[in-house]
Amino acid sequence: MTTLRIGIAGISGRMGRLLAEEVLAAGEHLSGGTARGGAAEGAVLFSDAGAMFAGSDVVIDFTHAETSAMHAALAASHRRPLVLGTSGLSVEQEAAVAEAAKIVPIVHAANFAPGVNLLFALAERMAAALPPEQYDAEIVEMHHRQKVDAPSGTAIALGRAVARGRGTTLEECGTESGRDGHTGPRRTGSIGFAALRGGQVVGDHTLLFAAGAEQIALTHRSFDRRVYATGAVRAARWVASQPPGLYDMKHVLGMG
């Protein structure tokens, strides 16, 4: 089997360093990466993102929403598969990623932990079985104090899974978040979000289905960011042999 040259955007960052370690642990070749400041120990630093795509077979990007459209465009122009783990994309940025996926295969996931993606699947099945008129859906998530977007991308993806199970979309069923003051009664069928921030919590997500006579809770806790890096490298190895298209981790895990 041919060894893949995997490039990492933001290789000197916390996730970038973990990704570099997992690429080598998987037996693939670390082609190098880009960094805003500072060198990545033992790794090649490309002069710019274009050079990184040109010198890699697959690129993994966990950097910022602001660079997602540019990296997607570079992936398309260089005909290189992309693994995108950045959350908080705008509608325009998501559209740019989808457009690039017409030319190259892209795995874009809110979370690369296998357990979280199984949680998405369970959430969809449970939502299909529990009528929204009787079971309110609430999503509670907590992350480290440095996280800049809320709710988290994983929480939103969990809400979308619930909406799919109910035969609708998150936009159509409506959301409730940041409740404060006299908000009135909860709207039937809406999906609630609560975002907590503090310390160095890697990622906790709980989905609650609350009815008058019972409550069901599904919880996933990440204790180490390495689980995301391991999943992303798995996605990179998978996407390298796929046709153009927009994929997520359920496809990588064989659930799509």
Coordinates of N, CA and C in Angstrom, one line a residue:
M1 N 0.8 -1.2 0.0 CA 0.0 0.0 0.0 C 0.9 1.2 0.0
T2 N 0.5 2.2 -0.8 CA 1.3 3.5 -0.9 C 1.1 4.3 0.4
T3 N 2.2 4.8 0.9 CA 2.1 5.7 2.0 C 1.6 7.1 1.6
L4 N 0.7 7.6 2.4 CA 0.1 8.9 2.1 C 0.9 10.0 2.6
R5 N 1.0 11.1 1.8 CA 1.6 12.3 2.3 C 0.5 13.2 2.9
I6 N 0.5 13.4 4.2 CA -0.6 14.1 4.9 C -0.1 15.4 5.4
G7 N -0.7 16.5 4.9 CA -0.4 17.9 5.4 C -1.3 18.3 6.5
I8 N -0.9 19.2 7.4 CA -1.7 19.7 8.5 C -1.7 21.2 8.5
A9 N -2.8 21.8 8.4 CA -2.9 23.2 8.5 C -2.9 23.5 10.0
G10 N -2.1 24.5 10.4 CA -2.0 24.9 11.8 C -1.2 23.8 12.6
I11 N -0.1 23.3 12.0 CA 0.6 22.2 12.6 C 1.3 22.5 13.9
S12 N 1.5 23.8 14.2 CA 2.2 24.1 15.5 C 1.2 24.3 16.7
G13 N -0.1 24.2 16.4 CA -1.1 24.4 17.4 C -1.3 23.1 18.2
R14 N -2.2 23.2 19.2 CA -2.4 22.1 20.1 C -3.0 20.9 19.3
M15 N -4.0 21.1 18.5 CA -4.5 20.0 17.7 C -3.5 19.6 16.6
G16 N -2.8 20.6 16.0 CA -1.9 20.3 15.0 C -0.8 19.3 15.4
R17 N -0.3 19.5 16.6 CA 0.8 18.7 17.1 C 0.2 17.2 17.3
L18 N -1.0 17.1 17.9 CA -1.6 15.8 18.0 C -1.8 15.1 16.7
L19 N -2.3 15.9 15.7 CA -2.5 15.3 14.4 C -1.2 14.8 13.8
A20 N -0.1 15.6 14.0 CA 1.2 15.2 13.5 C 1.6 13.8 14.1
E21 N 1.4 13.7 15.4 CA 1.8 12.5 16.1 C 1.0 11.3 15.6
E22 N -0.3 11.5 15.3 CA -1.2 10.4 14.9 C -0.9 10.0 13.5
V23 N -0.5 11.0 12.6 CA -0.2 10.6 11.3 C 1.0 9.7 11.3
L24 N 2.0 10.0 12.1 CA 3.2 9.1 12.1 C 2.9 7.8 12.8
A25 N 2.0 7.8 13.8 CA 1.6 6.6 14.5 C 0.8 5.6 13.5
A26 N 0.1 6.2 12.6 CA -0.6 5.4 11.6 C 0.3 4.9 10.5
G27 N 1.5 5.3 10.5 CA 2.5 4.8 9.5 C 2.4 5.6 8.2
E28 N 1.8 6.8 8.2 CA 1.8 7.6 7.0 C 2.9 8.6 7.1
H29 N 3.1 9.3 6.0 CA 4.2 10.3 5.9 C 3.6 11.7 6.2
L30 N 4.3 12.4 7.2 CA 3.9 13.7 7.5 C 4.6 14.7 6.6
S31 N 3.9 15.2 5.6 CA 4.5 16.1 4.6 C 4.9 17.4 5.2
G32 N 4.2 17.8 6.2 CA 4.5 19.1 6.8 C 3.2 19.9 7.0
G33 N 3.3 21.2 7.2 CA 2.1 22.0 7.4 C 2.3 23.4 7.4
T34 N 1.3 24.2 7.8 CA 1.4 25.6 7.9 C 1.3 26.0 9.3
A35 N 1.8 27.2 9.7 CA 1.7 27.7 11.1 C 1.7 29.2 11.0
R36 N 0.9 29.8 11.9 CA 0.8 31.3 11.9 C 2.1 31.9 12.6
G37 N 2.6 31.1 13.6 CA 3.8 31.6 14.2 C 4.5 30.5 14.9
G38 N 5.8 30.5 14.8 CA 6.6 29.4 15.5 C 6.7 28.2 14.6
A39 N 7.8 27.5 14.8 CA 8.0 26.3 14.0 C 7.5 25.1 14.7
A40 N 7.1 24.1 13.9 CA 6.7 22.8 14.5 C 7.9 21.9 14.5
E41 N 8.2 21.4 15.7 CA 9.4 20.6 15.9 C 9.4 19.4 15.1
G42 N 10.5 19.2 14.3 CA 10.6 18.0 13.5 C 9.7 17.9 12.3
A43 N 9.0 19.0 11.9 CA 8.1 19.0 10.8 C 8.5 20.1 9.8
V44 N 8.2 19.8 8.5 CA 8.4 20.8 7.5 C 7.4 21.9 7.6
L45 N 7.8 23.1 7.5 CA 6.8 24.2 7.4 C 6.7 24.7 6.0
F46 N 5.6 24.7 5.3 CA 5.4 25.2 4.0 C 5.3 26.7 4.0
S47 N 5.7 27.3 2.9 CA 5.7 28.8 2.8 C 4.3 29.3 2.9
D48 N 3.3 28.6 2.3 CA 1.9 29.0 2.4 C 1.0 27.8 2.2
A49 N -0.3 28.0 2.3 CA -1.3 26.9 2.2 C -1.3 26.3 0.8
G50 N -1.0 27.1 -0.2 CA -1.0 26.5 -1.6 C 0.1 25.5 -1.7
A51 N 1.3 25.8 -1.2 CA 2.4 24.9 -1.2 C 2.1 23.6 -0.4
M52 N 1.4 23.8 0.7 CA 1.0 22.6 1.5 C 0.1 21.6 0.7
F53 N -0.8 22.2 0.0 CA -1.7 21.3 -0.8 C -1.0 20.7 -2.0
A54 N -0.1 21.5 -2.6 CA 0.7 20.9 -3.7 C 1.6 19.8 -3.3
G55 N 2.1 19.9 -2.0 CA 3.1 18.9 -1.5 C 2.5 17.8 -0.7
S56 N 1.2 17.6 -0.7 CA 0.5 16.6 0.1 C -0.5 15.8 -0.7
D57 N -0.8 14.6 -0.3 CA -1.9 13.8 -0.9 C -3.2 14.1 -0.3
V58 N -3.2 14.4 1.0 CA -4.4 14.8 1.7 C -4.0 15.9 2.7
V59 N -5.0 16.8 3.0 CA -4.7 17.9 4.0 C -5.8 17.8 5.1
I60 N -5.3 17.9 6.3 CA -6.3 18.0 7.5 C -6.3 19.4 8.0
D61 N -7.5 20.0 8.2 CA -7.6 21.4 8.6 C -8.5 21.5 9.9
F62 N -7.9 21.8 11.0 CA -8.7 22.1 12.2 C -8.4 23.5 12.7
T63 N -8.2 24.5 11.8 CA -7.8 25.8 12.2 C -9.0 26.7 12.5
H64 N -9.4 27.5 11.6 CA -10.4 28.6 11.8 C -11.5 28.6 10.7
A65 N -12.7 29.0 11.1 CA -13.8 29.1 10.1 C -13.4 30.1 9.0
E66 N -12.6 31.1 9.4 CA -12.3 32.1 8.4 C -11.4 31.6 7.2
T67 N -10.7 30.5 7.5 CA -9.8 30.0 6.4 C -10.5 28.8 5.7
S68 N -11.6 28.4 6.1 CA -12.3 27.1 5.6 C -12.5 27.3 4.1
A69 N -13.1 28.4 3.6 CA -13.4 28.6 2.2 C -12.1 28.6 1.4
M70 N -11.1 29.3 1.9 CA -9.8 29.3 1.1 C -9.2 28.0 1.0
H71 N -9.2 27.2 2.1 CA -8.6 25.9 2.1 C -9.4 24.9 1.2
A72 N -10.7 25.1 1.2 CA -11.6 24.3 0.3 C -11.3 24.6 -1.2
A73 N -11.1 25.9 -1.5 CA -10.8 26.3 -2.8 C -9.4 25.8 -3.3
L74 N -8.5 25.8 -2.4 CA -7.1 25.3 -2.7 C -7.2 23.8 -2.9
A75 N -8.0 23.1 -2.1 CA -8.1 21.6 -2.3 C -8.7 21.3 -3.7
A76 N -9.7 22.1 -4.1 CA -10.2 21.9 -5.4 C -9.3 22.2 -6.5
S77 N -8.5 23.3 -6.4 CA -7.6 23.7 -7.5 C -6.4 22.8 -7.6
H78 N -6.0 22.2 -6.5 CA -4.9 21.3 -6.5 C -5.3 19.8 -6.6
R79 N -6.6 19.6 -6.6 CA -7.2 18.2 -6.7 C -6.7 17.4 -5.6
R80 N -6.8 17.9 -4.4 CA -6.4 17.2 -3.2 C -7.6 17.0 -2.2
P81 N -7.8 15.8 -1.7 CA -8.8 15.6 -0.7 C -8.5 16.4 0.5
L82 N -9.6 16.7 1.2 CA -9.5 17.6 2.4 C -10.3 17.0 3.6
V83 N -9.8 17.0 4.8 CA -10.5 16.6 6.0 C -10.6 17.9 6.8
L84 N -11.9 18.4 7.0 CA -12.1 19.6 7.6 C -12.8 19.4 9.0
G85 N -12.2 19.8 10.0 CA -12.7 19.7 11.4 C -13.1 21.0 12.1
T86 N -13.1 22.1 11.3 CA -13.4 23.4 11.9 C -14.9 23.6 12.0
S87 N -15.4 24.1 13.2 CA -16.8 24.3 13.4 C -17.1 25.8 13.3
G88 N -18.3 26.1 13.4 CA -18.7 27.5 13.4 C -18.7 28.2 12.0
L89 N -18.8 27.4 11.0 CA -18.8 28.0 9.6 C -20.1 28.7 9.3
S90 N -20.0 29.8 8.6 CA -21.2 30.6 8.2 C -21.9 29.8 7.0
V91 N -23.1 30.3 6.6 CA -23.8 29.7 5.5 C -22.9 29.8 4.2
E92 N -22.3 31.0 4.1 CA -21.4 31.2 2.9 C -20.2 30.3 2.9
Q93 N -19.6 30.1 4.1 CA -18.4 29.2 4.1 C -18.8 27.7 3.9
E94 N -20.0 27.3 4.4 CA -20.4 26.0 4.2 C -20.7 25.8 2.7
A95 N -21.3 26.8 2.0 CA -21.5 26.7 0.6 C -20.2 26.6 -0.2
A96 N -19.2 27.3 0.2 CA -17.9 27.2 -0.5 C -17.3 25.8 -0.3
V97 N -17.4 25.2 0.8 CA -17.0 23.9 1.0 C -17.7 22.9 0.2
A98 N -19.1 23.0 0.1 CA -19.9 22.2 -0.7 C -19.5 22.3 -2.2
E99 N -19.2 23.5 -2.6 CA -18.9 23.8 -4.0 C -17.5 23.0 -4.4
A100 N -16.6 23.1 -3.5 CA -15.3 22.5 -3.7 C -15.5 20.9 -3.7
A101 N -16.4 20.4 -2.9 CA -16.7 19.0 -2.9 C -17.2 18.4 -4.2
K102 N -17.6 19.3 -5.1 CA -18.0 18.8 -6.4 C -16.8 18.4 -7.3
I103 N -15.6 18.8 -6.8 CA -14.4 18.6 -7.6 C -13.5 17.6 -6.8
V104 N -13.5 17.6 -5.5 CA -12.6 16.7 -4.7 C -13.4 16.2 -3.5
P105 N -13.0 15.0 -3.0 CA -13.7 14.5 -1.8 C -13.3 15.3 -0.6
I106 N -14.3 15.6 0.2 CA -14.1 16.4 1.5 C -14.8 15.7 2.6
V107 N -14.2 15.4 3.7 CA -14.8 15.0 4.9 C -15.0 16.2 5.8
H108 N -16.2 16.6 6.1 CA -16.4 17.8 7.0 C -17.3 17.3 8.1
A109 N -16.7 17.2 9.3 CA -17.4 16.7 10.5 C -17.4 17.7 11.6
A110 N -18.4 17.7 12.4 CA -18.4 18.5 13.6 C -17.6 17.9 14.7
N111 N -17.4 16.6 14.6 CA -16.7 15.9 15.7 C -16.1 14.6 15.1
F112 N -14.9 14.3 15.3 CA -14.2 13.1 14.7 C -14.1 11.9 15.7
A113 N -14.7 12.0 16.9 CA -14.6 10.9 17.8 C -15.7 9.9 17.4
P114 N -15.3 8.6 17.3 CA -16.3 7.6 16.9 C -17.5 7.6 17.8
G115 N -17.3 7.7 19.1 CA -18.4 7.7 20.1 C -19.4 8.7 19.9
V116 N -19.0 9.9 19.5 CA -19.9 11.0 19.3 C -20.8 10.8 18.0
N117 N -20.1 10.2 17.0 CA -20.9 9.9 15.8 C -21.9 8.8 16.0
L118 N -21.6 7.8 16.9 CA -22.6 6.9 17.3 C -23.7 7.5 18.1
L119 N -23.4 8.6 18.9 CA -24.4 9.3 19.6 C -25.4 10.0 18.6
F120 N -24.8 10.6 17.5 CA -25.7 11.2 16.5 C -26.7 10.2 16.0
A121 N -26.2 9.0 15.7 CA -27.1 7.9 15.1 C -28.2 7.6 16.1
L122 N -27.8 7.4 17.4 CA -28.8 7.1 18.4 C -29.8 8.2 18.6
A123 N -29.3 9.5 18.5 CA -30.2 10.6 18.7 C -31.2 10.6 17.6
E124 N -30.9 10.3 16.4 CA -31.8 10.4 15.3 C -32.9 9.3 15.5
R125 N -32.4 8.1 15.9 CA -33.4 7.0 16.0 C -34.3 7.2 17.2
M126 N -33.8 7.8 18.3 CA -34.7 8.1 19.4 C -35.6 9.2 19.1
A127 N -35.2 10.2 18.4 CA -36.1 11.3 18.1 C -37.2 10.8 17.2
A128 N -37.0 9.8 16.3 CA -38.0 9.3 15.5 C -39.1 8.5 16.3
A129 N -38.7 8.0 17.4 CA -39.6 7.2 18.2 C -40.3 8.0 19.3
L130 N -39.8 9.2 19.7 CA -40.3 9.9 20.8 C -41.0 11.2 20.2
P131 N -42.4 11.2 20.3 CA -43.1 12.4 19.7 C -42.7 13.7 20.3
P132 N -42.4 14.7 19.4 CA -42.0 16.0 20.0 C -43.1 16.7 20.8
E133 N -44.4 16.3 20.6 CA -45.5 16.9 21.4 C -45.4 16.4 22.9
Q134 N -44.7 15.3 23.1 CA -44.6 14.7 24.4 C -43.2 14.8 25.0
Y135 N -42.2 14.8 24.2 CA -40.8 14.8 24.6 C -40.0 16.0 24.1
D136 N -39.7 16.8 25.1 CA -38.8 18.0 24.7 C -37.4 17.6 24.6
A137 N -36.7 18.1 23.6 CA -35.3 17.8 23.4 C -34.4 19.0 23.8
E138 N -33.5 18.7 24.8 CA -32.6 19.8 25.2 C -31.1 19.2 25.1
I139 N -30.2 20.1 24.7 CA -28.8 19.7 24.5 C -28.0 20.6 25.4
V140 N -27.2 20.0 26.2 CA -26.3 20.8 27.1 C -24.9 20.4 26.8
E141 N -24.0 21.4 26.6 CA -22.6 21.1 26.2 C -21.7 22.0 27.1
M142 N -20.5 21.5 27.4 CA -19.5 22.3 28.1 C -18.2 22.1 27.5
H143 N -17.4 23.2 27.3 CA -16.1 23.2 26.7 C -15.2 24.1 27.5
H144 N -13.9 24.0 27.2 CA -12.9 24.9 27.8 C -13.2 26.4 27.6
R145 N -12.6 27.1 28.4 CA -12.9 28.6 28.4 C -12.4 29.3 27.2
Q146 N -11.5 28.7 26.4 CA -10.9 29.4 25.2 C -11.8 29.2 24.0
K147 N -12.8 28.3 24.0 CA -13.7 28.0 22.9 C -14.4 29.3 22.5
V148 N -14.4 29.6 21.2 CA -15.0 30.9 20.7 C -16.4 30.8 20.2
D149 N -16.9 29.6 19.8 CA -18.2 29.5 19.2 C -19.2 28.8 20.2
A150 N -20.4 29.2 20.2 CA -21.4 28.6 21.1 C -22.8 28.7 20.4
P151 N -23.6 27.6 20.4 CA -23.3 26.3 20.8 C -22.2 25.7 20.0
S152 N -21.6 24.6 20.5 CA -20.5 24.0 19.8 C -21.0 23.4 18.5
G153 N -20.1 23.1 17.6 CA -20.5 22.4 16.3 C -21.1 21.1 16.6
T154 N -20.5 20.4 17.6 CA -21.1 19.1 17.9 C -22.5 19.2 18.4
A155 N -22.8 20.2 19.3 CA -24.1 20.4 19.8 C -25.1 20.6 18.7
I156 N -24.7 21.5 17.7 CA -25.6 21.8 16.6 C -25.8 20.5 15.8
A157 N -24.7 19.7 15.5 CA -24.9 18.5 14.8 C -25.8 17.5 15.5
L158 N -25.8 17.5 16.8 CA -26.7 16.7 17.6 C -28.1 17.2 17.4
G159 N -28.3 18.5 17.4 CA -29.6 19.1 17.2 C -30.2 18.7 15.8
R160 N -29.3 18.8 14.8 CA -29.7 18.4 13.5 C -30.1 16.9 13.4
A161 N -29.4 16.1 14.1 CA -29.8 14.6 14.2 C -31.1 14.4 14.8
V162 N -31.4 15.2 15.8 CA -32.8 15.1 16.4 C -33.8 15.6 15.4
A163 N -33.6 16.7 14.7 CA -34.5 17.2 13.7 C -34.7 16.2 12.6
R164 N -33.6 15.6 12.1 CA -33.8 14.6 11.1 C -34.7 13.4 11.5
G165 N -34.5 13.0 12.8 CA -35.3 11.9 13.3 C -36.8 12.3 13.3
R166 N -37.1 13.6 13.5 CA -38.4 14.1 13.6 C -39.0 14.5 12.2
G167 N -38.2 14.2 11.2 CA -38.6 14.5 9.8 C -38.6 15.9 9.4
T168 N -37.7 16.7 10.0 CA -37.7 18.2 9.8 C -36.3 18.6 9.8
T169 N -36.0 19.9 9.8 CA -34.7 20.5 9.9 C -34.6 21.3 11.2
L170 N -33.4 21.6 11.6 CA -33.2 22.4 12.8 C -33.8 23.8 12.6
E171 N -33.7 24.3 11.4 CA -34.2 25.7 11.1 C -35.7 25.7 11.2
E172 N -36.3 24.6 10.7 CA -37.8 24.5 10.6 C -38.4 24.3 12.0
C173 N -37.8 23.5 12.8 CA -38.4 23.2 14.1 C -38.1 24.3 15.1
G174 N -37.0 25.1 14.9 CA -36.7 26.2 15.8 C -35.9 25.8 17.0
T175 N -35.1 26.7 17.5 CA -34.2 26.5 18.6 C -34.5 27.4 19.7
E176 N -34.1 27.0 20.9 CA -34.2 27.9 22.1 C -32.8 27.8 22.8
S177 N -32.2 29.0 23.0 CA -30.9 29.0 23.7 C -30.7 30.3 24.5
G178 N -29.8 30.3 25.4 CA -29.6 31.5 26.2 C -30.8 32.1 26.9
R179 N -31.6 31.2 27.5 CA -32.8 31.7 28.1 C -32.5 32.6 29.3
D180 N -33.2 33.7 29.4 CA -32.9 34.6 30.5 C -34.1 35.5 30.8
G181 N -34.5 35.7 32.0 CA -35.7 36.5 32.3 C -37.0 35.8 32.0
H182 N -38.1 36.5 31.8 CA -39.4 36.0 31.5 C -39.5 35.6 30.1
T183 N -39.2 34.4 29.7 CA -39.1 33.9 28.3 C -40.4 33.3 27.9
G184 N -41.4 33.1 28.9 CA -42.6 32.4 28.5 C -42.4 30.9 28.5
P185 N -43.4 30.1 28.2 CA -43.3 28.7 28.2 C -42.5 28.2 27.0
R186 N -42.0 27.0 27.2 CA -41.2 26.4 26.1 C -42.1 26.1 24.9
R187 N -41.5 26.3 23.7 CA -42.3 26.0 22.5 C -42.3 24.5 22.2
T188 N -43.4 24.0 21.9 CA -43.5 22.5 21.6 C -42.7 22.3 20.3
G189 N -41.9 21.2 20.3 CA -41.2 20.8 19.1 C -39.9 21.5 18.9
S190 N -39.6 22.6 19.6 CA -38.3 23.2 19.5 C -37.2 22.4 20.1
I191 N -35.9 22.8 19.8 CA -34.8 22.1 20.4 C -34.0 23.1 21.2
G192 N -33.7 22.8 22.4 CA -33.1 23.7 23.3 C -31.6 23.5 23.4
F193 N -30.8 24.5 23.6 CA -29.3 24.5 23.7 C -28.9 25.3 24.9
A194 N -28.0 24.7 25.6 CA -27.3 25.4 26.7 C -25.8 25.2 26.6
A195 N -25.0 26.3 26.6 CA -23.6 26.2 26.4 C -22.9 26.7 27.6
L196 N -22.1 25.8 28.2 CA -21.3 26.1 29.4 C -19.8 26.2 29.0
R197 N -19.1 27.1 29.6 CA -17.7 27.3 29.3 C -16.9 27.5 30.6
G198 N -15.7 26.8 30.7 CA -14.9 26.9 31.9 C -13.8 25.9 32.0
G199 N -12.7 26.4 32.6 CA -11.6 25.5 32.8 C -11.0 25.0 31.5
Q200 N -10.6 23.7 31.5 CA -10.0 23.1 30.3 C -10.8 21.8 29.9
V201 N -12.1 21.9 30.0 CA -13.0 20.8 29.6 C -12.8 20.5 28.1
V202 N -12.5 19.3 27.8 CA -12.3 18.9 26.4 C -13.6 19.0 25.6
G203 N -14.6 18.4 26.2 CA -15.9 18.4 25.5 C -16.9 17.4 26.1
D204 N -18.0 18.0 26.7 CA -19.1 17.2 27.2 C -20.3 17.5 26.5
H205 N -21.1 16.5 26.1 CA -22.4 16.8 25.4 C -23.4 15.8 25.9
T206 N -24.6 16.4 26.3 CA -25.7 15.6 26.8 C -27.0 15.9 26.1
L207 N -27.7 14.9 25.6 CA -29.0 15.1 24.9 C -30.0 14.6 25.9
L208 N -31.0 15.5 26.2 CA -32.1 15.1 27.1 C -33.4 15.0 26.3
F209 N -34.1 14.0 26.5 CA -35.5 13.9 26.1 C -36.4 13.9 27.3
A210 N -37.1 15.0 27.6 CA -37.8 15.1 28.8 C -39.4 15.1 28.5
A211 N -40.0 14.2 29.2 CA -41.5 14.1 29.1 C -42.1 14.2 30.5
G212 N -43.4 14.2 30.6 CA -44.1 14.4 31.8 C -43.8 13.2 32.8
A213 N -43.6 12.0 32.3 CA -43.5 10.9 33.1 C -42.1 10.2 33.1
E214 N -41.2 10.7 32.2 CA -39.9 10.1 32.2 C -38.9 11.1 31.5
Q215 N -37.6 10.8 31.8 CA -36.5 11.6 31.1 C -35.4 10.6 30.7
I216 N -34.9 10.8 29.5 CA -33.8 10.0 29.0 C -32.7 10.9 28.7
A217 N -31.5 10.5 29.1 CA -30.3 11.3 28.8 C -29.2 10.4 28.1
L218 N -28.6 11.0 27.1 CA -27.5 10.4 26.4 C -26.3 11.3 26.5
T219 N -25.2 10.8 27.0 CA -24.1 11.7 27.3 C -22.8 11.1 26.7
H220 N -22.0 12.0 26.1 CA -20.6 11.7 25.7 C -19.7 12.6 26.3
R221 N -18.6 12.1 26.8 CA -17.5 13.0 27.4 C -16.2 12.6 26.7
S222 N -15.5 13.6 26.3 CA -14.1 13.5 25.7 C -13.1 13.9 26.8
F223 N -12.2 13.0 27.1 CA -11.2 13.3 28.1 C -9.8 13.7 27.5
D224 N -9.7 13.4 26.2 CA -8.4 13.7 25.6 C -8.6 14.1 24.1
R225 N -8.1 15.2 23.7 CA -8.3 15.7 22.3 C -7.7 14.7 21.3
R226 N -6.9 13.8 21.7 CA -6.3 12.8 20.8 C -7.3 12.0 20.1
V227 N -8.5 11.8 20.7 CA -9.5 11.0 20.1 C -10.0 11.7 18.8
Y228 N -9.9 13.0 18.7 CA -10.3 13.8 17.5 C -9.2 13.6 16.5
A229 N -8.0 13.7 16.9 CA -6.8 13.5 16.0 C -6.8 12.1 15.3
T230 N -7.0 11.1 16.2 CA -7.0 9.7 15.7 C -8.2 9.6 14.6
G231 N -9.3 10.1 14.9 CA -10.5 10.0 14.0 C -10.2 10.8 12.7
A232 N -9.5 11.9 12.8 CA -9.3 12.7 11.6 C -8.3 12.0 10.7
V233 N -7.3 11.4 11.3 CA -6.3 10.6 10.5 C -7.0 9.4 9.8
R234 N -7.9 8.8 10.5 CA -8.6 7.7 9.9 C -9.4 8.2 8.8
A235 N -10.0 9.4 8.9 CA -10.8 10.0 7.8 C -9.9 10.3 6.6
A236 N -8.7 10.8 6.9 CA -7.8 11.2 5.8 C -7.4 9.9 5.0
R237 N -7.1 8.8 5.7 CA -6.8 7.6 5.0 C -8.0 7.1 4.2
W238 N -9.2 7.3 4.7 CA -10.4 6.8 4.0 C -10.7 7.7 2.8
V239 N -10.6 9.0 2.9 CA -11.1 10.0 1.9 C -10.1 9.9 0.7
A240 N -8.9 9.5 0.9 CA -7.9 9.5 -0.2 C -8.3 8.7 -1.4
S241 N -9.2 7.7 -1.2 CA -9.6 6.8 -2.2 C -11.0 7.0 -2.7
Q242 N -11.6 8.1 -2.2 CA -13.1 8.3 -2.5 C -13.3 9.3 -3.7
P243 N -14.4 9.2 -4.4 CA -14.7 10.1 -5.5 C -15.1 11.5 -4.9
P244 N -15.2 12.5 -5.7 CA -15.6 13.8 -5.2 C -17.0 13.7 -4.5
G245 N -17.1 14.5 -3.5 CA -18.3 14.5 -2.7 C -18.1 15.1 -1.3
L246 N -19.2 15.4 -0.6 CA -19.1 15.9 0.7 C -19.5 14.8 1.7
Y247 N -18.6 14.4 2.5 CA -18.8 13.3 3.4 C -18.7 13.8 4.9
D248 N -19.1 12.9 5.8 CA -18.9 13.1 7.2 C -18.4 11.8 7.9
M249 N -18.3 11.8 9.2 CA -17.7 10.7 9.8 C -18.6 9.4 9.8
K250 N -19.9 9.6 9.6 CA -20.7 8.4 9.5 C -20.3 7.6 8.2
H251 N -19.8 8.2 7.2 CA -19.3 7.5 6.0 C -18.0 6.9 6.3
V252 N -17.1 7.5 7.0 CA -15.8 7.0 7.3 C -16.0 5.7 8.2
L253 N -17.0 5.8 9.1 CA -17.2 4.6 10.0 C -18.1 3.6 9.4
G254 N -18.5 3.8 8.1 CA -19.3 2.7 7.5 C -20.8 2.8 7.9
M255 N -21.3 3.9 8.4 CA -22.7 4.0 8.8 C -23.5 4.9 7.8
G256 N -22.8 5.4 6.7 CA -23.5 6.2 5.8 C -24.1 5.5 4.6

